[in-house]
Amino acid sequence: MARSRRPWARWDRVAGIAGWTDGQRDLTHADAEVTGMLTGLRVRAPHDGGTWSEPRAALVQRGDPVRRGPVAPATVREDGRTVAVAVCDGHLRNAAALWDALGAGRRPGPHPPSASEVIARAYLRWGTGLAERLEGLCSFAVWDTRSGDLVLGRDRFGVRPLSWIRTPGGVVFASDVAVVTAHPMVTPEADADALCALLTLMREDGRGALSGVNEVPPATVLRFTPDGAVRARAYWSLEAHEHVLDADATAKEADRLLRASVAADIEDDDTAVLLSGGLDSSVLAGLVATGTGRRPVTGTVSFARTTSRIPDRPFIEDVVRFWDCDHEDVVVDIDQVLDPATREEVLAAKDYPTPWGDKNVTPYLLSRSLAAHCAVGLSGEAADTMFGGLYGDLDGVPELTTFPWLEQARRFGVAHGIGTGLFHPDLLRVLDVDGYLERVFRTALDRVPVLPDDSPGRRTVRQIDHLTVTRLLEQTMLHTERLGAAAGVQMRFPFADHALYTFMYNVPVAMKFTGGRTKSILRDLARDLVPPSVLERRKSTFPALYDDRYKAFVTRRLRDLLDDPSAPVHAVTDLDAAARVADDPRLLDRGGWFGRADVEMLLQLDAWLRRHQVRLRI
């Protein structure tokens, strides 16, 4: 891929935000703390940034790869004084339209307004009602200097992260949990519920995975007032309604919505499609080609001197030939995966520990390679949920008793979720992990929108779709977003479009599963977009690295961990079970990959506890 980046033409994106409000001290004298927040955001947004402060508040903004010009919090002045300051992390699809609607005219200077400035002015016009007018994946903060109110908001799917915590005098917030926990007024602690959240990869609504650390819920605006109150307003929710279109009209509307979503996310020729050779990413390549008239830029990760059990390559090659793609095959060597610096960067990027191991590292290396040529990456994640790829016909869908992916894992002997096999069973009982999962599941289930006359099967399908979007995509789509951001690529997910989701959520299953084919609507609209070999290809997962050297590396690190009496993870580990794995590496292959995931989670949790200096309270 011998390409050079085009001049920066677009102006509606920035990334990496943080801030601090305090009614008890003068923050204009807190330069070291504010600068520390700016530096801490470098993990997520490695480009330039700036700060703004007054006695009661400080805001921090870093840039992302598609922003040209100075990056700093946006201020709006009226009658000679600052009335609002805003920061934004993400992509505003309709920034130009909003700017026109605000009647602000051309911004003085050589650079058009940033998303932060659009949001600041939109807040002054519409208050917290600005949130429902925003299109795209972004989180934002506004400081209202007139009232002393802080407003935090997050996109409808919660793709862009935003965490916050109370302090004695106000609030600390940031895109990166590490920026929050590093603040001198915050003591990172993990109680029973926090540990349950960490071990199961399931967090309760609005709560983070550390005691006292919260998350702005998706599709929600929070307003913090000087008297210590916080008011939450959900500005969007999925709705269930009757579907009235016939099959032909349904397919046409789905096609229109998907094409519009892809068009809104394309960033000139600075956009690359993460191509797996599966239907979803291949459709994106086809839509980029037909929508722009240019060769799609695509990228794939593969392994040197080893083989993957997922036979992606022939399908990838078919797509590249079909559209004459400007393709980069990022070949990852085992030494790159094992590189300590890279693994540390990946852990820092993820915010929370996960059991994915090399599946964390390889997408990061792919994004890092693409970042030399492209500022934006398109991912096909969320397509299964939107188009019905998670189930067949209604007769084969049983009533849910827990999260579908957890039920699937339990069939392989994974009782509490992937990566939990080496935690001490007594601890799991004391923490009541089963009760925690049941509580989270029932709360999530109660929020699934259904119609009174839905059949049991139709109700279950709605539950699968909604639970996947609100609970599982955090382990997939948000995983990709964070790794991409740290590598210097802004990830976008055209299938995760709220208009498309609302429409497809209400399409009857019979239309999504015709001729015995899952995702039949997507397959039909893809007939001219992908080669025949891809059209009927079955879903496969992101390839794992099956290499004896990698397994030896994992085993060696496990032994080192067991031999380190200072390791914080010892307090939650079944040390005897872990020692058996260290002595018999064949146990890494339990369930295909689940045995290795147990070790990976243990290693990641230990590194994460050290990095955040978390104190366990169990």
PDB file of C-alpha atoms in Angstrom, residues 152-355:
ATOM      1  CA  LEU A 152     -21.577  15.066  30.002  1.00  0.00           C
ATOM      2  CA  GLY A 153     -23.063  13.140  27.069  1.00  0.00           C
ATOM      3  CA  ARG A 154     -22.423   9.897  25.226  1.00  0.00           C
ATOM      4  CA  ASP A 155     -23.434   8.506  21.834  1.00  0.00           C
ATOM      5  CA  ARG A 156     -26.414   6.204  21.378  1.00  0.00           C
ATOM      6  CA  PHE A 157     -24.388   2.977  21.326  1.00  0.00           C
ATOM      7  CA  GLY A 158     -21.832   4.067  23.916  1.00  0.00           C
ATOM      8  CA  VAL A 159     -18.917   3.425  21.569  1.00  0.00           C
ATOM      9  CA  ARG A 160     -16.958   6.479  22.671  1.00  0.00           C
ATOM     10  CA  PRO A 161     -15.958   5.998  26.324  1.00  0.00           C
ATOM     11  CA  LEU A 162     -16.605   8.502  29.088  1.00  0.00           C
ATOM     12  CA  SER A 163     -16.033   7.758  32.804  1.00  0.00           C
ATOM     13  CA  TRP A 164     -16.439   9.981  35.852  1.00  0.00           C
ATOM     14  CA  ILE A 165     -16.047   9.979  39.620  1.00  0.00           C
ATOM     15  CA  ARG A 166     -17.126  12.232  42.452  1.00  0.00           C
ATOM     16  CA  THR A 167     -14.501  14.091  44.464  1.00  0.00           C
ATOM     17  CA  PRO A 168     -15.081  16.062  47.677  1.00  0.00           C
ATOM     18  CA  GLY A 169     -15.381  19.269  45.684  1.00  0.00           C
ATOM     19  CA  GLY A 170     -16.718  18.206  42.304  1.00  0.00           C
ATOM     20  CA  VAL A 171     -16.204  15.724  39.457  1.00  0.00           C
ATOM     21  CA  VAL A 172     -13.296  14.236  37.514  1.00  0.00           C
ATOM     22  CA  PHE A 173     -14.075  12.765  34.071  1.00  0.00           C
ATOM     23  CA  ALA A 174     -12.113  11.368  31.139  1.00  0.00           C
ATOM     24  CA  SER A 175     -12.246   9.216  28.026  1.00  0.00           C
ATOM     25  CA  ASP A 176      -9.697   6.886  29.640  1.00  0.00           C
ATOM     26  CA  VAL A 177     -10.266   5.261  33.030  1.00  0.00           C
ATOM     27  CA  ALA A 178      -6.539   5.501  33.739  1.00  0.00           C
ATOM     28  CA  VAL A 179      -6.747   9.301  33.573  1.00  0.00           C
ATOM     29  CA  VAL A 180      -9.479   9.224  36.217  1.00  0.00           C
ATOM     30  CA  THR A 181      -7.655   6.800  38.517  1.00  0.00           C
ATOM     31  CA  ALA A 182      -4.361   8.704  38.172  1.00  0.00           C
ATOM     32  CA  HIS A 183      -5.920  11.888  39.492  1.00  0.00           C
ATOM     33  CA  PRO A 184      -4.410  12.795  42.896  1.00  0.00           C
ATOM     34  CA  MET A 185      -7.866  13.080  44.473  1.00  0.00           C
ATOM     35  CA  VAL A 186      -8.899   9.551  43.420  1.00  0.00           C
ATOM     36  CA  THR A 187      -7.987   6.307  45.213  1.00  0.00           C
ATOM     37  CA  PRO A 188      -8.601   3.316  42.896  1.00  0.00           C
ATOM     38  CA  GLU A 189     -10.382   0.534  44.779  1.00  0.00           C
ATOM     39  CA  ALA A 190     -12.242  -2.616  43.795  1.00  0.00           C
ATOM     40  CA  ASP A 191     -15.008  -3.996  46.018  1.00  0.00           C
ATOM     41  CA  ALA A 192     -17.068  -7.151  45.456  1.00  0.00           C
ATOM     42  CA  ASP A 193     -19.232  -5.710  42.679  1.00  0.00           C
ATOM     43  CA  ALA A 194     -16.207  -4.157  40.979  1.00  0.00           C
ATOM     44  CA  LEU A 195     -14.442  -7.530  40.989  1.00  0.00           C
ATOM     45  CA  CYS A 196     -17.554  -9.211  39.599  1.00  0.00           C
ATOM     46  CA  ALA A 197     -17.587  -6.656  36.798  1.00  0.00           C
ATOM     47  CA  LEU A 198     -13.912  -7.264  36.053  1.00  0.00           C
ATOM     48  CA  LEU A 199     -14.112 -11.058  36.102  1.00  0.00           C
ATOM     49  CA  THR A 200     -17.316 -11.412  34.078  1.00  0.00           C
ATOM     50  CA  LEU A 201     -16.732  -8.490  31.668  1.00  0.00           C
ATOM     51  CA  MET A 202     -20.242  -7.330  32.617  1.00  0.00           C
ATOM     52  CA  ARG A 203     -20.816  -3.944  34.226  1.00  0.00           C
ATOM     53  CA  GLU A 204     -24.065  -2.726  35.691  1.00  0.00           C
ATOM     54  CA  ASP A 205     -25.689   0.230  33.950  1.00  0.00           C
ATOM     55  CA  GLY A 206     -23.745   3.403  34.523  1.00  0.00           C
ATOM     56  CA  ARG A 207     -21.100   1.746  36.722  1.00  0.00           C
ATOM     57  CA  GLY A 208     -17.451   1.244  35.942  1.00  0.00           C
ATOM     58  CA  ALA A 209     -15.261  -1.618  37.083  1.00  0.00           C
ATOM     59  CA  LEU A 210     -13.806   0.259  40.054  1.00  0.00           C
ATOM     60  CA  SER A 211     -15.543   1.411  43.217  1.00  0.00           C
ATOM     61  CA  GLY A 212     -17.004   4.874  42.752  1.00  0.00           C
ATOM     62  CA  VAL A 213     -16.028   5.094  39.078  1.00  0.00           C
ATOM     63  CA  ASN A 214     -19.077   5.545  36.894  1.00  0.00           C
ATOM     64  CA  GLU A 215     -19.742   5.616  33.174  1.00  0.00           C
ATOM     65  CA  VAL A 216     -22.053   7.915  31.293  1.00  0.00           C
ATOM     66  CA  PRO A 217     -24.655   5.446  29.998  1.00  0.00           C
ATOM     67  CA  PRO A 218     -25.158   5.263  26.235  1.00  0.00           C
ATOM     68  CA  ALA A 219     -27.698   7.716  24.800  1.00  0.00           C
ATOM     69  CA  THR A 220     -27.652   9.714  28.038  1.00  0.00           C
ATOM     70  CA  VAL A 221     -26.834  13.241  29.139  1.00  0.00           C
ATOM     71  CA  LEU A 222     -25.794  13.952  32.734  1.00  0.00           C
ATOM     72  CA  ARG A 223     -25.997  17.423  34.265  1.00  0.00           C
ATOM     73  CA  PHE A 224     -23.963  18.094  37.424  1.00  0.00           C
ATOM     74  CA  THR A 225     -25.002  21.205  39.357  1.00  0.00           C
ATOM     75  CA  PRO A 226     -23.005  23.169  41.974  1.00  0.00           C
ATOM     76  CA  ASP A 227     -25.225  21.863  44.794  1.00  0.00           C
ATOM     77  CA  GLY A 228     -23.924  18.321  44.168  1.00  0.00           C
ATOM     78  CA  ALA A 229     -26.982  17.015  42.311  1.00  0.00           C
ATOM     79  CA  VAL A 230     -26.715  14.985  39.111  1.00  0.00           C
ATOM     80  CA  ARG A 231     -29.625  14.736  36.711  1.00  0.00           C
ATOM     81  CA  ALA A 232     -29.690  12.047  34.017  1.00  0.00           C
ATOM     82  CA  ARG A 233     -31.723  12.257  30.822  1.00  0.00           C
ATOM     83  CA  ALA A 234     -31.916   9.497  28.239  1.00  0.00           C
ATOM     84  CA  TYR A 235     -32.234  11.194  24.864  1.00  0.00           C
ATOM     85  CA  TRP A 236     -32.808   8.084  22.734  1.00  0.00           C
ATOM     86  CA  SER A 237     -34.072   4.553  23.193  1.00  0.00           C
ATOM     87  CA  LEU A 238     -34.863   1.698  20.862  1.00  0.00           C
ATOM     88  CA  GLU A 239     -38.568   1.302  20.150  1.00  0.00           C
ATOM     89  CA  ALA A 240     -40.606  -1.745  19.171  1.00  0.00           C
ATOM     90  CA  HIS A 241     -43.342  -1.251  16.600  1.00  0.00           C
ATOM     91  CA  GLU A 242     -45.217  -3.160  13.944  1.00  0.00           C
ATOM     92  CA  HIS A 243     -43.411  -3.641  10.646  1.00  0.00           C
ATOM     93  CA  VAL A 244     -45.691  -2.693   7.743  1.00  0.00           C
ATOM     94  CA  LEU A 245     -43.449  -3.015   4.663  1.00  0.00           C
ATOM     95  CA  ASP A 246     -43.432  -6.049   2.409  1.00  0.00           C
ATOM     96  CA  ALA A 247     -40.260  -8.014   1.712  1.00  0.00           C
ATOM     97  CA  ASP A 248     -39.246  -6.008  -1.358  1.00  0.00           C
ATOM     98  CA  ALA A 249     -39.791  -2.626   0.301  1.00  0.00           C
ATOM     99  CA  THR A 250     -38.006  -3.849   3.416  1.00  0.00           C
ATOM    100  CA  ALA A 251     -34.926  -4.835   1.431  1.00  0.00           C
ATOM    101  CA  LYS A 252     -34.881  -1.486  -0.373  1.00  0.00           C
ATOM    102  CA  GLU A 253     -35.137   0.492   2.865  1.00  0.00           C
ATOM    103  CA  ALA A 254     -32.414  -1.582   4.537  1.00  0.00           C
ATOM    104  CA  ASP A 255     -30.200  -0.978   1.500  1.00  0.00           C
ATOM    105  CA  ARG A 256     -30.875   2.761   1.605  1.00  0.00           C
ATOM    106  CA  LEU A 257     -30.132   3.064   5.312  1.00  0.00           C
ATOM    107  CA  LEU A 258     -26.922   1.049   5.102  1.00  0.00           C
ATOM    108  CA  ARG A 259     -25.617   2.978   2.100  1.00  0.00           C
ATOM    109  CA  ALA A 260     -26.370   6.277   3.840  1.00  0.00           C
ATOM    110  CA  SER A 261     -24.535   5.133   6.947  1.00  0.00           C
ATOM    111  CA  VAL A 262     -21.448   4.057   5.005  1.00  0.00           C
ATOM    112  CA  ALA A 263     -21.439   7.303   3.009  1.00  0.00           C
ATOM    113  CA  ALA A 264     -21.529   9.318   6.236  1.00  0.00           C
ATOM    114  CA  ASP A 265     -18.518   7.447   7.610  1.00  0.00           C
ATOM    115  CA  ILE A 266     -16.256   7.579   4.558  1.00  0.00           C
ATOM    116  CA  GLU A 267     -13.356   9.979   4.960  1.00  0.00           C
ATOM    117  CA  ASP A 268     -12.260  10.584   1.363  1.00  0.00           C
ATOM    118  CA  ASP A 269      -9.425   8.201   0.502  1.00  0.00           C
ATOM    119  CA  ASP A 270      -8.089   8.333   4.046  1.00  0.00           C
ATOM    120  CA  THR A 271     -10.527   5.509   4.897  1.00  0.00           C
ATOM    121  CA  ALA A 272      -9.575   1.836   5.057  1.00  0.00           C
ATOM    122  CA  VAL A 273     -11.888  -1.156   5.467  1.00  0.00           C
ATOM    123  CA  LEU A 274     -10.762  -3.818   7.946  1.00  0.00           C
ATOM    124  CA  LEU A 275     -11.252  -6.779   5.636  1.00  0.00           C
ATOM    125  CA  SER A 276     -11.716 -10.271   7.072  1.00  0.00           C
ATOM    126  CA  GLY A 277     -13.106 -11.929   3.951  1.00  0.00           C
ATOM    127  CA  GLY A 278     -16.439 -12.373   5.709  1.00  0.00           C
ATOM    128  CA  LEU A 279     -19.725 -11.048   4.399  1.00  0.00           C
ATOM    129  CA  ASP A 280     -19.914  -7.956   6.606  1.00  0.00           C
ATOM    130  CA  SER A 281     -16.526  -6.377   5.941  1.00  0.00           C
ATOM    131  CA  SER A 282     -16.686  -7.411   2.268  1.00  0.00           C
ATOM    132  CA  VAL A 283     -20.007  -5.575   1.905  1.00  0.00           C
ATOM    133  CA  LEU A 284     -18.362  -2.455   3.322  1.00  0.00           C
ATOM    134  CA  ALA A 285     -15.578  -2.703   0.731  1.00  0.00           C
ATOM    135  CA  GLY A 286     -18.190  -2.998  -1.994  1.00  0.00           C
ATOM    136  CA  LEU A 287     -20.176  -0.035  -0.708  1.00  0.00           C
ATOM    137  CA  VAL A 288     -17.032   2.096  -0.513  1.00  0.00           C
ATOM    138  CA  ALA A 289     -16.198   1.154  -4.116  1.00  0.00           C
ATOM    139  CA  THR A 290     -19.666   1.856  -5.490  1.00  0.00           C
ATOM    140  CA  GLY A 291     -20.214   4.930  -3.331  1.00  0.00           C
ATOM    141  CA  THR A 292     -16.965   6.679  -4.215  1.00  0.00           C
ATOM    142  CA  GLY A 293     -16.002   5.267  -7.585  1.00  0.00           C
ATOM    143  CA  ARG A 294     -12.530   4.608  -6.194  1.00  0.00           C
ATOM    144  CA  ARG A 295     -10.562   1.496  -5.383  1.00  0.00           C
ATOM    145  CA  PRO A 296     -11.364   0.546  -1.790  1.00  0.00           C
ATOM    146  CA  VAL A 297      -8.454   0.711   0.609  1.00  0.00           C
ATOM    147  CA  THR A 298      -8.419  -2.498   2.656  1.00  0.00           C
ATOM    148  CA  GLY A 299      -6.257  -4.073   5.324  1.00  0.00           C
ATOM    149  CA  THR A 300      -5.954  -7.571   6.755  1.00  0.00           C
ATOM    150  CA  VAL A 301      -3.877  -9.139   9.490  1.00  0.00           C
ATOM    151  CA  SER A 302      -2.227 -12.522   9.041  1.00  0.00           C
ATOM    152  CA  PHE A 303       0.513 -14.502  10.736  1.00  0.00           C
ATOM    153  CA  ALA A 304       4.048 -15.204   9.565  1.00  0.00           C
ATOM    154  CA  ARG A 305       5.401 -18.755   9.602  1.00  0.00           C
ATOM    155  CA  THR A 306       2.276 -20.181  11.173  1.00  0.00           C
ATOM    156  CA  THR A 307      -1.264 -21.060  10.205  1.00  0.00           C
ATOM    157  CA  SER A 308      -4.621 -19.884  11.441  1.00  0.00           C
ATOM    158  CA  ARG A 309      -7.471 -22.285  11.886  1.00  0.00           C
ATOM    159  CA  ILE A 310      -9.745 -19.770  10.159  1.00  0.00           C
ATOM    160  CA  PRO A 311      -9.273 -20.044   6.369  1.00  0.00           C
ATOM    161  CA  ASP A 312      -9.761 -16.362   5.577  1.00  0.00           C
ATOM    162  CA  ARG A 313      -7.146 -15.836   2.910  1.00  0.00           C
ATOM    163  CA  PRO A 314      -8.933 -17.230  -0.208  1.00  0.00           C
ATOM    164  CA  PHE A 315     -11.987 -15.068   0.500  1.00  0.00           C
ATOM    165  CA  ILE A 316      -9.887 -11.979   1.130  1.00  0.00           C
ATOM    166  CA  GLU A 317      -8.067 -12.529  -2.149  1.00  0.00           C
ATOM    167  CA  ASP A 318     -11.396 -12.892  -3.963  1.00  0.00           C
ATOM    168  CA  VAL A 319     -12.604  -9.532  -2.611  1.00  0.00           C
ATOM    169  CA  VAL A 320      -9.326  -7.803  -3.442  1.00  0.00           C
ATOM    170  CA  ARG A 321      -9.540  -9.071  -7.039  1.00  0.00           C
ATOM    171  CA  PHE A 322     -13.269  -8.298  -7.300  1.00  0.00           C
ATOM    172  CA  TRP A 323     -12.785  -4.598  -6.536  1.00  0.00           C
ATOM    173  CA  ASP A 324      -9.089  -4.210  -7.374  1.00  0.00           C
ATOM    174  CA  CYS A 325      -8.577  -3.109  -3.767  1.00  0.00           C
ATOM    175  CA  ASP A 326      -5.601  -1.056  -2.652  1.00  0.00           C
ATOM    176  CA  HIS A 327      -4.794  -3.761  -0.142  1.00  0.00           C
ATOM    177  CA  GLU A 328      -2.295  -4.115   2.686  1.00  0.00           C
ATOM    178  CA  ASP A 329      -1.665  -7.525   4.204  1.00  0.00           C
ATOM    179  CA  VAL A 330      -0.187  -6.827   7.619  1.00  0.00           C
ATOM    180  CA  VAL A 331       1.887  -9.907   8.366  1.00  0.00           C
ATOM    181  CA  VAL A 332       2.443 -10.286  12.093  1.00  0.00           C
ATOM    182  CA  ASP A 333       5.469 -12.150  13.346  1.00  0.00           C
ATOM    183  CA  ILE A 334       5.404 -13.955  16.672  1.00  0.00           C
ATOM    184  CA  ASP A 335       8.161 -11.646  17.972  1.00  0.00           C
ATOM    185  CA  GLN A 336       5.861  -8.658  17.437  1.00  0.00           C
ATOM    186  CA  VAL A 337       3.097 -10.311  19.431  1.00  0.00           C
ATOM    187  CA  LEU A 338       5.500 -11.074  22.268  1.00  0.00           C
ATOM    188  CA  ASP A 339       7.135  -7.640  22.302  1.00  0.00           C
ATOM    189  CA  PRO A 340       6.786  -6.279  25.883  1.00  0.00           C
ATOM    190  CA  ALA A 341       6.400  -2.661  24.772  1.00  0.00           C
ATOM    191  CA  THR A 342       3.588  -3.535  22.367  1.00  0.00           C
ATOM    192  CA  ARG A 343       1.793  -5.606  24.979  1.00  0.00           C
ATOM    193  CA  GLU A 344       2.040  -2.738  27.454  1.00  0.00           C
ATOM    194  CA  GLU A 345       0.593  -0.352  24.865  1.00  0.00           C
ATOM    195  CA  VAL A 346      -2.286  -2.730  24.242  1.00  0.00           C
ATOM    196  CA  LEU A 347      -3.095  -3.086  27.927  1.00  0.00           C
ATOM    197  CA  ALA A 348      -3.079   0.696  28.312  1.00  0.00           C
ATOM    198  CA  ALA A 349      -5.381   1.064  25.314  1.00  0.00           C
ATOM    199  CA  LYS A 350      -8.006  -1.393  26.522  1.00  0.00           C
ATOM    200  CA  ASP A 351      -9.110   0.392  29.743  1.00  0.00           C
ATOM    201  CA  TYR A 352     -10.121  -2.958  31.269  1.00  0.00           C
ATOM    202  CA  PRO A 353      -8.450  -6.397  31.380  1.00  0.00           C
ATOM    203  CA  THR A 354      -9.797  -9.036  28.986  1.00  0.00           C
ATOM    204  CA  PRO A 355      -8.952 -12.675  28.205  1.00  0.00           C
TER     205      PRO A 355
END
